[in-house]
Short mmCIF file of C-alpha atoms and ligand atoms in Angstrom, two decimals:
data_model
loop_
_atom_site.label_atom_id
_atom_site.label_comp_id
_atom_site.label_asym_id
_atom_site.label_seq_id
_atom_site.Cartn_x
_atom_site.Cartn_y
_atom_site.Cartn_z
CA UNK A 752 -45.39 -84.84 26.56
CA UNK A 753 -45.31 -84.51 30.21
CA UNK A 754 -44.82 -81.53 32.24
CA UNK A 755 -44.56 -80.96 36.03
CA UNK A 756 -46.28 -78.01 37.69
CA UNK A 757 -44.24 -77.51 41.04
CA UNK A 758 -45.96 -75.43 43.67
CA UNK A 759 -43.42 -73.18 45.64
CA UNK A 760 -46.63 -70.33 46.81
CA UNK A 761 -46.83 -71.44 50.86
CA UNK A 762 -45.45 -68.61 53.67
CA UNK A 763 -44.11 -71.63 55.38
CA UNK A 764 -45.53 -69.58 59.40
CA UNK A 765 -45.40 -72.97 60.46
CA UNK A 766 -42.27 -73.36 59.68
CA UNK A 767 -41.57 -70.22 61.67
CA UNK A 768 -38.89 -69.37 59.29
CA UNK A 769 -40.15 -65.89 58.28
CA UNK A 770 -39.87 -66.56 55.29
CA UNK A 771 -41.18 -69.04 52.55
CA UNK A 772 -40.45 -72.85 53.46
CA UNK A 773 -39.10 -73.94 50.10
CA UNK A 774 -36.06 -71.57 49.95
CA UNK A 775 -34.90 -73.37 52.97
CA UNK A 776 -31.46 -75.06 52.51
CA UNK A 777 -31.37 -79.04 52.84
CA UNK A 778 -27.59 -79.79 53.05
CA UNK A 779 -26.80 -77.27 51.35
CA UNK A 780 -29.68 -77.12 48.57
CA UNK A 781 -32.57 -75.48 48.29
CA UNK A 782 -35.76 -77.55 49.17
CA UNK A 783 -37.68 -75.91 45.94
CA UNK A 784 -34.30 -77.28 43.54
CA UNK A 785 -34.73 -80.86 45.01
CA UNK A 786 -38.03 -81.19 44.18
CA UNK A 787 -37.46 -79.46 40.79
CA UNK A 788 -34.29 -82.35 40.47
CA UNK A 789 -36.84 -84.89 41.76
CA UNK A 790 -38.70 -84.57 37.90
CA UNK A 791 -34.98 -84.05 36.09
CA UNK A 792 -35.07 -87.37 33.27
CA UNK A 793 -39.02 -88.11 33.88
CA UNK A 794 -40.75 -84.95 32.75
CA UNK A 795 -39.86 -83.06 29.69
CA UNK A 796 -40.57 -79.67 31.24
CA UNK A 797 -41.22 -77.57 34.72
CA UNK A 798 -43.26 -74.79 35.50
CA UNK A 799 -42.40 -73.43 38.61
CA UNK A 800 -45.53 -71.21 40.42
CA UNK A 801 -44.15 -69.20 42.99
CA UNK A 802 -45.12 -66.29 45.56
CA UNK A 803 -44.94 -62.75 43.20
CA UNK A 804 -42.15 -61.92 45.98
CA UNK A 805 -40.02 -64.70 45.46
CA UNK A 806 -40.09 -64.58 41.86
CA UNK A 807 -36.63 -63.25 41.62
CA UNK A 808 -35.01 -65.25 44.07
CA UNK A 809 -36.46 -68.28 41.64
CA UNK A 810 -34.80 -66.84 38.90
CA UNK A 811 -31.91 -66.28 40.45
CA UNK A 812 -31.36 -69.96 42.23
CA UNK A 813 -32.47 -71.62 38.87
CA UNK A 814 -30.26 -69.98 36.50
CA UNK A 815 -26.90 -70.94 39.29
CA UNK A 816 -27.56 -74.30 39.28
CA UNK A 817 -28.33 -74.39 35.83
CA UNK A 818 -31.62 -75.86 35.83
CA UNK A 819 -34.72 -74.44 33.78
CA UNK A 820 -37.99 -73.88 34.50
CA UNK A 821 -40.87 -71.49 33.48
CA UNK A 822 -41.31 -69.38 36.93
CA UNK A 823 -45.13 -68.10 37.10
CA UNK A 824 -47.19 -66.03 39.43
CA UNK A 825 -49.57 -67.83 42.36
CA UNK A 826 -52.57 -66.88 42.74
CA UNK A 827 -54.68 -66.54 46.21
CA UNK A 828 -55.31 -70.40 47.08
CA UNK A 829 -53.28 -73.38 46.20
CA UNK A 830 -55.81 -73.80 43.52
CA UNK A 831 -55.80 -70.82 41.89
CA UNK A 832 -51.74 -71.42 41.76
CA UNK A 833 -52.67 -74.70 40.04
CA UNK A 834 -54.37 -73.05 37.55
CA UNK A 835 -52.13 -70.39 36.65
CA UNK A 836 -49.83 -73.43 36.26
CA UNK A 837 -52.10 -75.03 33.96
CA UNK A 838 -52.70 -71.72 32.01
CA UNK A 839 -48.68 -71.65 32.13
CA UNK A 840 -48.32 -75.29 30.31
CA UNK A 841 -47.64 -75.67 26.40
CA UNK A 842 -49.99 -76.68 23.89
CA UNK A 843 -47.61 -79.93 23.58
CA UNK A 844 -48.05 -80.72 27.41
CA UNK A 845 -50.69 -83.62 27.66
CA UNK A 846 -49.95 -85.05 30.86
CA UNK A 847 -49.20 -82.98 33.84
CA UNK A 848 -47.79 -84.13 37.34
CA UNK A 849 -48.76 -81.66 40.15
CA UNK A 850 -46.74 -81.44 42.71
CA UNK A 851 -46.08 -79.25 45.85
CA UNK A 852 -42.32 -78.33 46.42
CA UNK A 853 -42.32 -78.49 49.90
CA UNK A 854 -41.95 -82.66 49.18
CA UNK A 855 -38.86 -82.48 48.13
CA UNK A 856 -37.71 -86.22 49.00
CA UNK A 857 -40.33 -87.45 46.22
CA UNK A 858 -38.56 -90.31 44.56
CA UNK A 859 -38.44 -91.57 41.08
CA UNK A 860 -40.14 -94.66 41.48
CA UNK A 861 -43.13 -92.48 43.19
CA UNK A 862 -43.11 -90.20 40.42
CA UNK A 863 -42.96 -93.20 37.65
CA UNK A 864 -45.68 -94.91 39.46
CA UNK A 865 -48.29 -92.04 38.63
CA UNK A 866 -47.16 -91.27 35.43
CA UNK A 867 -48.00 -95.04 34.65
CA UNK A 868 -51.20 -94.82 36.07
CA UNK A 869 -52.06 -91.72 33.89
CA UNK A 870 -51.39 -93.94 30.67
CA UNK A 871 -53.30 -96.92 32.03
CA UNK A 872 -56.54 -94.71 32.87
CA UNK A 873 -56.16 -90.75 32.96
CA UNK A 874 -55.10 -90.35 36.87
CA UNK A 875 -52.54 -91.41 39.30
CA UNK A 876 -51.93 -89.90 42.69
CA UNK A 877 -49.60 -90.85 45.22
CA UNK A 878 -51.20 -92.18 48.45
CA UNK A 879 -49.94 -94.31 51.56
CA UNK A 880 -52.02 -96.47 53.31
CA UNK A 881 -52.98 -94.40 56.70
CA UNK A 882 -51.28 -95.62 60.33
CA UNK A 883 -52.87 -93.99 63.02
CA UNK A 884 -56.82 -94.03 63.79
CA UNK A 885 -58.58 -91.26 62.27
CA UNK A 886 -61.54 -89.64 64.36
CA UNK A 887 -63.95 -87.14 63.11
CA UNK A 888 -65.05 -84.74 65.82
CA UNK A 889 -67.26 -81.99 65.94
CA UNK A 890 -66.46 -78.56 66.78
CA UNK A 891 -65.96 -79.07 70.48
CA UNK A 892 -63.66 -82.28 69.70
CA UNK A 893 -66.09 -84.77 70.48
CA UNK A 894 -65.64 -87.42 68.78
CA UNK A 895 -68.99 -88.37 65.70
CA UNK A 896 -67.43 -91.39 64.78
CA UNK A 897 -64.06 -93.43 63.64
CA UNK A 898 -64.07 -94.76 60.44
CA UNK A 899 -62.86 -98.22 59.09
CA UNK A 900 -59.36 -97.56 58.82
CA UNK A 901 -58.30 -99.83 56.00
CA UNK A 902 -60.57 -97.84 53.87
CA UNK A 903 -58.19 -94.52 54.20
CA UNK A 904 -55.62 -93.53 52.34
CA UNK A 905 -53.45 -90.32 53.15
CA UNK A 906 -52.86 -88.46 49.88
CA UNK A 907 -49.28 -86.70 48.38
CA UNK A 908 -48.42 -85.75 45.72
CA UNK A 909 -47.36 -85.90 42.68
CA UNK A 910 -51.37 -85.75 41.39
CA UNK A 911 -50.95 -86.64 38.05
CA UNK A 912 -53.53 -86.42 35.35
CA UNK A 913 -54.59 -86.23 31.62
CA UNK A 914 -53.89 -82.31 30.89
CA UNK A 915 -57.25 -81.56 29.56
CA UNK A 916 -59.31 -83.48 32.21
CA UNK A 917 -57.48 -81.67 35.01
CA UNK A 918 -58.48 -78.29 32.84
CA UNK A 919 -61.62 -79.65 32.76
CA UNK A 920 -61.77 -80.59 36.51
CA UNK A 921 -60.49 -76.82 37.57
CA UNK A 922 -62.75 -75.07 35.13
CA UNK A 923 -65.39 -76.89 36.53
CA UNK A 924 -64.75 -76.13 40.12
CA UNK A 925 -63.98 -72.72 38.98
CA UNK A 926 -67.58 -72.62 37.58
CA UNK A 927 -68.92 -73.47 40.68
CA UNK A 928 -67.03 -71.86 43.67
CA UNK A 929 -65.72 -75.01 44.51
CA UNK A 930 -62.23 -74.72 46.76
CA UNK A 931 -60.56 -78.13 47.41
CA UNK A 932 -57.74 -78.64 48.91
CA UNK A 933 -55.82 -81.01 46.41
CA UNK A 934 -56.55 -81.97 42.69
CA UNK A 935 -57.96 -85.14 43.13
CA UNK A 936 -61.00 -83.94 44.54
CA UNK A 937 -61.83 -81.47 41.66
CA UNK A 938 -62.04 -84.83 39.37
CA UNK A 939 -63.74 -86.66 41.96
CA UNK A 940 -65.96 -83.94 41.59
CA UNK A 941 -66.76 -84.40 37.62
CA UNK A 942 -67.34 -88.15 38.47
CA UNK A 943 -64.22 -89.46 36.83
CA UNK A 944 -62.50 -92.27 38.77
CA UNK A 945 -59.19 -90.96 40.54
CA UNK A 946 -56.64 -94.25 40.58
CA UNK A 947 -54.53 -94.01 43.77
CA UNK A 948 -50.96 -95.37 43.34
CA UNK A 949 -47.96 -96.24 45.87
CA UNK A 950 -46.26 -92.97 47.52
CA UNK A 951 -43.68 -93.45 49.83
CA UNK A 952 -43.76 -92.35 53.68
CA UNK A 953 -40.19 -90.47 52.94
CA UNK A 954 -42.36 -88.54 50.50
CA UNK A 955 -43.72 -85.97 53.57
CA UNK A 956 -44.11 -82.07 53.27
CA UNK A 957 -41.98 -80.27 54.74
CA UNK A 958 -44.33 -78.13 57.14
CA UNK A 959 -42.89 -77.69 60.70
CA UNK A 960 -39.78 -77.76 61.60
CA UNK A 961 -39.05 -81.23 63.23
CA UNK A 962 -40.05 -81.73 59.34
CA UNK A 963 -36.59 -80.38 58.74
CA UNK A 964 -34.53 -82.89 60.93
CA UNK A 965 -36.99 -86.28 59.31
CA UNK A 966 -35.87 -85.14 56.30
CA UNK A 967 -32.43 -84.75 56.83
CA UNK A 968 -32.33 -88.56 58.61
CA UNK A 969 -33.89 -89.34 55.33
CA UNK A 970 -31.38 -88.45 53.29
CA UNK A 971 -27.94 -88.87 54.39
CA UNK A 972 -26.10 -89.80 57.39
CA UNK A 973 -29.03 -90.15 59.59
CA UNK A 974 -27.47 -86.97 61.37
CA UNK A 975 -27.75 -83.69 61.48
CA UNK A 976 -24.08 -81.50 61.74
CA UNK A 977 -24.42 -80.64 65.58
CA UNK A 978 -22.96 -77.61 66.39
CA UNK A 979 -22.31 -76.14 70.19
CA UNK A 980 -22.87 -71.93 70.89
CA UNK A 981 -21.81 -69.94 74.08
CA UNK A 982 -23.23 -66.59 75.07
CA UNK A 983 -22.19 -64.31 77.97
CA UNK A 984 -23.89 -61.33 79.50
CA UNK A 985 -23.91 -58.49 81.74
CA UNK A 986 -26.11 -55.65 82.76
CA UNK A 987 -26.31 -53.40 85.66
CA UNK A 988 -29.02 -52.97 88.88
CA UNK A 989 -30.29 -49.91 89.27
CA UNK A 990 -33.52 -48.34 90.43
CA UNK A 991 -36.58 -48.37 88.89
CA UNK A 992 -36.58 -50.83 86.53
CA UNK A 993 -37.83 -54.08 86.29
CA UNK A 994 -36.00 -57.01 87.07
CA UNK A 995 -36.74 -59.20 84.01
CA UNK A 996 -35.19 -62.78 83.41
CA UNK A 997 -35.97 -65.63 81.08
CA UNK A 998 -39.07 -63.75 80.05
CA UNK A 999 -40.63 -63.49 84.21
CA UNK A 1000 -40.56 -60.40 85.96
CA UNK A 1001 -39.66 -61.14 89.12
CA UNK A 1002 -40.37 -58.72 92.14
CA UNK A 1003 -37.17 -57.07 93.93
CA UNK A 1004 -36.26 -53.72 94.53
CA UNK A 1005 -33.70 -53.25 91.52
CA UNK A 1006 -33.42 -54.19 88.35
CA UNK A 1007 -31.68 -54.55 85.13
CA UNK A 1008 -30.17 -51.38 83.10
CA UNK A 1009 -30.50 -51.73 79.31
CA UNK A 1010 -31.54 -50.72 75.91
CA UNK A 1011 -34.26 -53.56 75.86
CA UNK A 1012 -35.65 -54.97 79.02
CA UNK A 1013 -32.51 -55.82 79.70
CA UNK A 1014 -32.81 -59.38 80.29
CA UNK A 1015 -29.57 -60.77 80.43
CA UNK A 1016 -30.34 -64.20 80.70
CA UNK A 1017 -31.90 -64.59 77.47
CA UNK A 1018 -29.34 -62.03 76.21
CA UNK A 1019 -26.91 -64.71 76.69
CA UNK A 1020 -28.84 -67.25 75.35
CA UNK A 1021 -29.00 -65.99 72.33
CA UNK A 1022 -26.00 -64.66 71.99
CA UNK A 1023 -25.29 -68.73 72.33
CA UNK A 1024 -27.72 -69.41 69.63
CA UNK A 1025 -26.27 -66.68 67.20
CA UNK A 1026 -22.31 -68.05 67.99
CA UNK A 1027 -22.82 -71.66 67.14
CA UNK A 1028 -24.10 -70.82 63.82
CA UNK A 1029 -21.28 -68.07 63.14
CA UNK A 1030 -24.08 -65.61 62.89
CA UNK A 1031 -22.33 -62.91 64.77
CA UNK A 1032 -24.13 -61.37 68.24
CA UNK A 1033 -27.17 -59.68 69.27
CA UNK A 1034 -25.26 -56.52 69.36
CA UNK A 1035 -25.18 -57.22 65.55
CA UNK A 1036 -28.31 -58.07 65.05
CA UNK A 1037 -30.25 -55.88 67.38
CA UNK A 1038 -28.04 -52.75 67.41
CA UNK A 1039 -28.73 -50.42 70.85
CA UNK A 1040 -29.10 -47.34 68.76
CA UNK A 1041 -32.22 -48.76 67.05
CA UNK A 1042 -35.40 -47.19 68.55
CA UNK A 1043 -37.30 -49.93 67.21
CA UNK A 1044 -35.44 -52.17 70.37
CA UNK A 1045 -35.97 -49.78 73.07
CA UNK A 1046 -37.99 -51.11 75.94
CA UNK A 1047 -38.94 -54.21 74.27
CA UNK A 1048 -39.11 -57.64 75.51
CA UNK A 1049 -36.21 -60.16 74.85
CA UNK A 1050 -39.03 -62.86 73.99
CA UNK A 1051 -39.38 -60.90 71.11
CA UNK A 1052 -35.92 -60.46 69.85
CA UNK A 1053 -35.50 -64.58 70.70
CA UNK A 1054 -38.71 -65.30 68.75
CA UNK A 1055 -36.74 -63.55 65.68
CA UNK A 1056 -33.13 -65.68 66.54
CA UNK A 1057 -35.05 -68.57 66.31
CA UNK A 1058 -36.40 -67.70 62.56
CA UNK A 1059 -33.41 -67.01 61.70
CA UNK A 1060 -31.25 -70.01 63.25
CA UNK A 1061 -34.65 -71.81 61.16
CA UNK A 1062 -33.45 -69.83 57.83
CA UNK A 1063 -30.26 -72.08 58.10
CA UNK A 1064 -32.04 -75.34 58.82
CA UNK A 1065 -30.91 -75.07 62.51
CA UNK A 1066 -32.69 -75.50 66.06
CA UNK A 1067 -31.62 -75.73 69.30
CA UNK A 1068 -31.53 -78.89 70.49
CA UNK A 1069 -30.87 -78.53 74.43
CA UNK A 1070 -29.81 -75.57 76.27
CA UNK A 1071 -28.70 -74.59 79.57
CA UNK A 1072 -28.52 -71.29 81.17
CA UNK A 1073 -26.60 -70.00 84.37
CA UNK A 1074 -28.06 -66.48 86.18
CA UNK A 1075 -24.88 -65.21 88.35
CA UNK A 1076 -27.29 -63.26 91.04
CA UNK A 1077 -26.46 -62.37 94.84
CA UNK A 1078 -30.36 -61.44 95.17
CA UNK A 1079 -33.39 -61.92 94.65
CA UNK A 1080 -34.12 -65.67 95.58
CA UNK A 1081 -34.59 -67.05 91.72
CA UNK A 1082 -35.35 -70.75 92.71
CA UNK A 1083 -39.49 -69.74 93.13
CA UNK A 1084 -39.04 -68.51 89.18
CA UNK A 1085 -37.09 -71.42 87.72
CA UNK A 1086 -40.03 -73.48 86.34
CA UNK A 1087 -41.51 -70.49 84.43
CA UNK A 1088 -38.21 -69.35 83.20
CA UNK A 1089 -38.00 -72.74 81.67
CA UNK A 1090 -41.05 -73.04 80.45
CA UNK A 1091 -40.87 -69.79 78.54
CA UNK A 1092 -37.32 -70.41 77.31
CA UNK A 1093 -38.90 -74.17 76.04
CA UNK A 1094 -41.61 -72.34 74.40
CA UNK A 1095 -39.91 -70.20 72.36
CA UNK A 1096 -37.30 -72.76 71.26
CA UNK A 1097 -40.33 -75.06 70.38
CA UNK A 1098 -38.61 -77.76 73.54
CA UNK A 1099 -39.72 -80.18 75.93
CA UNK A 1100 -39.12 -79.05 79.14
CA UNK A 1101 -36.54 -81.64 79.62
CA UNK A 1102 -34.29 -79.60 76.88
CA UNK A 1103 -34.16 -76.98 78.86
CA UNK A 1104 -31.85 -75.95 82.08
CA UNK A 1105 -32.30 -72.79 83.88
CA UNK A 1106 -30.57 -72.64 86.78
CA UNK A 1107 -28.89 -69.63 89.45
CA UNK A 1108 -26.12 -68.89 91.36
CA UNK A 1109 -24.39 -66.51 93.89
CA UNK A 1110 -21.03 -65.59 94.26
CA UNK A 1111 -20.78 -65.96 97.86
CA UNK A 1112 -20.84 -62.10 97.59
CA UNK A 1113 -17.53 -61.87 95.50
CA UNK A 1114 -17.07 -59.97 92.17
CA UNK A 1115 -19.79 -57.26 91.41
CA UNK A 1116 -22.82 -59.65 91.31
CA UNK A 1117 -21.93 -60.58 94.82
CA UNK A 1118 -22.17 -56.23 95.67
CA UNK A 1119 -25.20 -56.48 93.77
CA UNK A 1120 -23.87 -54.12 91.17
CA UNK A 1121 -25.18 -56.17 88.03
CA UNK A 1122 -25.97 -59.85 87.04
CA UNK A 1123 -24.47 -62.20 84.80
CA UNK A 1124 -25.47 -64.73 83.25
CA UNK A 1125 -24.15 -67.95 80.98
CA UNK A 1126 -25.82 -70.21 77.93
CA UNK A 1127 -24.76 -72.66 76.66
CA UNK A 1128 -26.86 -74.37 73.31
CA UNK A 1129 -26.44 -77.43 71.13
CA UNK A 1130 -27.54 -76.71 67.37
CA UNK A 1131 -28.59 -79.41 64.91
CA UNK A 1132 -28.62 -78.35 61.33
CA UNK A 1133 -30.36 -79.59 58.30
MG1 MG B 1286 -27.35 -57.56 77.06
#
């Protein structure tokens, strides 16, 4: 009988999603229920490890989409979620795919492939041949040497294996303080031949997110739903305060008024980033009456829109900003506005437009009363 342990345990920070990777939508599904689908018709069971945290939300998702699955606890290391998998399996359960759920494009044919190779000889784990040149460097990068390429494989999963020589395999690593970082290389480790079979280069795990935007070419259209955000700001000059845009300080004798650091320019921003995916304003979001915003940078509160434009499967894709400004001369600060605008938004520099204006000394940014400023963003979402 064969069962699939799923891993759903990662945090997904490099997904800078705040929260974990696999409850990420994927037109409209849940990464963690594709990969759960992935095994629908192949194996006769699931057991689904996932963060304590997230346990619920599991629950929750499985039980609206009707799909079933035994949801246990991970432990501290992918390993020790592996094993509280295995622990998790019934006595029936003699062959066991393990597979992480941040691969949620895993195909049938991938899947069949290893369970084939489990019947032939006890192991099958999905592998593609590797492209690029691998280098192995010591700790200051120097490269020690470059070995023969056609001899590497890159490993995926599914890993799937004879239930009780997998058991066997984790006990023994267990016994030994042994930590590797797939499956495989716990049954290396007993001496027991590990058969490599076909995986498929869609098969990748979903890690960072320009993961997000391969998968989604992968799996319908080709493209993502684009969709197009405005913001508009004000604040007022005063005296002493700084004068804070895009992130740089820049040195003048007045500067913005706010409940933040007032910088309107990335104020606008994302207010632009917040309106193309309907999510409301930063008003909303970061309400002036919270102490927890008072004097605090706008990086910050943009490092959080991003997360949560990456919670819906969104990221910016190009934006341009307009500072409405009589004074101070803003051209010196351009290139470091940009840069720190492109940084945040995880951008080449060549997605990103800062530029300034005056008013020819109409309206009140021409009186030097305040400064405006203007964003405009292009979303792509997953
Ligand atoms: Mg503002």
């Amino acid at each position: 009988m064969w069962y699939a342990i799923i891993l759903a345990g990662g945090s997904g920070s490099r997904m800078g999603a705040g929260r974990n990777k696999v409850l990420l939508e994927l037109q409209g599904e849940p990464v963690i229920l594709r990969a759960i689908r992935a095994f629908e018709g192949l194996a006769d069971g699931v057991v689904l490890v996932s963060r304590g945290e997230d346990i619920p939300a599991m629950r929750e998702m499985l039980a609206e989409r009707g799909l079933t699955a035994a949801v246990v606890p991970g432990g501290a290391t992918r390993q020790e979620s592996v094993w509280n998998g295995l622990c998790a399996l019934p006595e029936a359960a003699d062959r066991v795919l393990i597979h992480d759920g941040a691969r949620c494009l895993v195909d049938a044919d991938t899947i069949r492939r290893c369970m084939e190779s489990v019947e032939a000889c006890g192991s099958g784990v999905a592998a593609v041949p590797v492209v690029d040149t691998i280098k192995q460097v010591d700790a200051e990068g120097v490269v020690v040497s470059t070995p023969d390429r056609s001899t590497l494989m890159a490993v995926q999963t599914p890993q799937a294996f004879d239930t009780a020589l997998i058991r066997r395999a984790h006990e023994a690593a267990m016994a030994e303080g042994f930590i590797g970082t797939d499956d495989a290389s716990l049954v290396e480790r007993l001496g027991y031949p590990v058969r490599l079979t076909q995986g498929s280069r869609r098969n990748i795990k979903l890690t960072t997110p320009e993961d997000i935007n391969m998968a989604q070419a992968f799996l319908g259209s080709g493209f993502p739903a684009l969709r197009v955000g405005q913001g508009y700001d004000v604040h007022r000059l005063v005296e002493g305060r700084d004068l804070i845009l895009c992130g740089v300080k820049v040195a003048h004798t007045l500067g913005l008024l706010g409940h933040s650091d007032a910088d309107v320019a990335l104020h606008a921003l994302m207010d632009a980033m917040l309106g193309a995916m309907a999510l409301g304003d930063i008003g909303k979001h970061f309400p002036d009456t919270d102490e927890r915003y008072r004097g605090i940078s706008s990086m910050k509160l943009l490092a959080h829109v991003v997360s949560l434009l990456a919670e819906h499967g969104a990221q910016v894709t190009n934006c341009d900003v307009t500072i409405v400004a009589q004074k101070p001369k803003l051209l010196p600060h351009i290139p470091q506005m940009r840069q720190n605008v492109a940084e945040a938004l995880s951008l080449p520099l060549d997605r990103v437009n800062v530029k300034a204006t005056t008013t020819e000394r109409l309206a009140f940014e021409g009186r030097e009363e305040g400064i405006s400023a203007q964003a405009v963003v292009m979303v792509a979402q997953a």
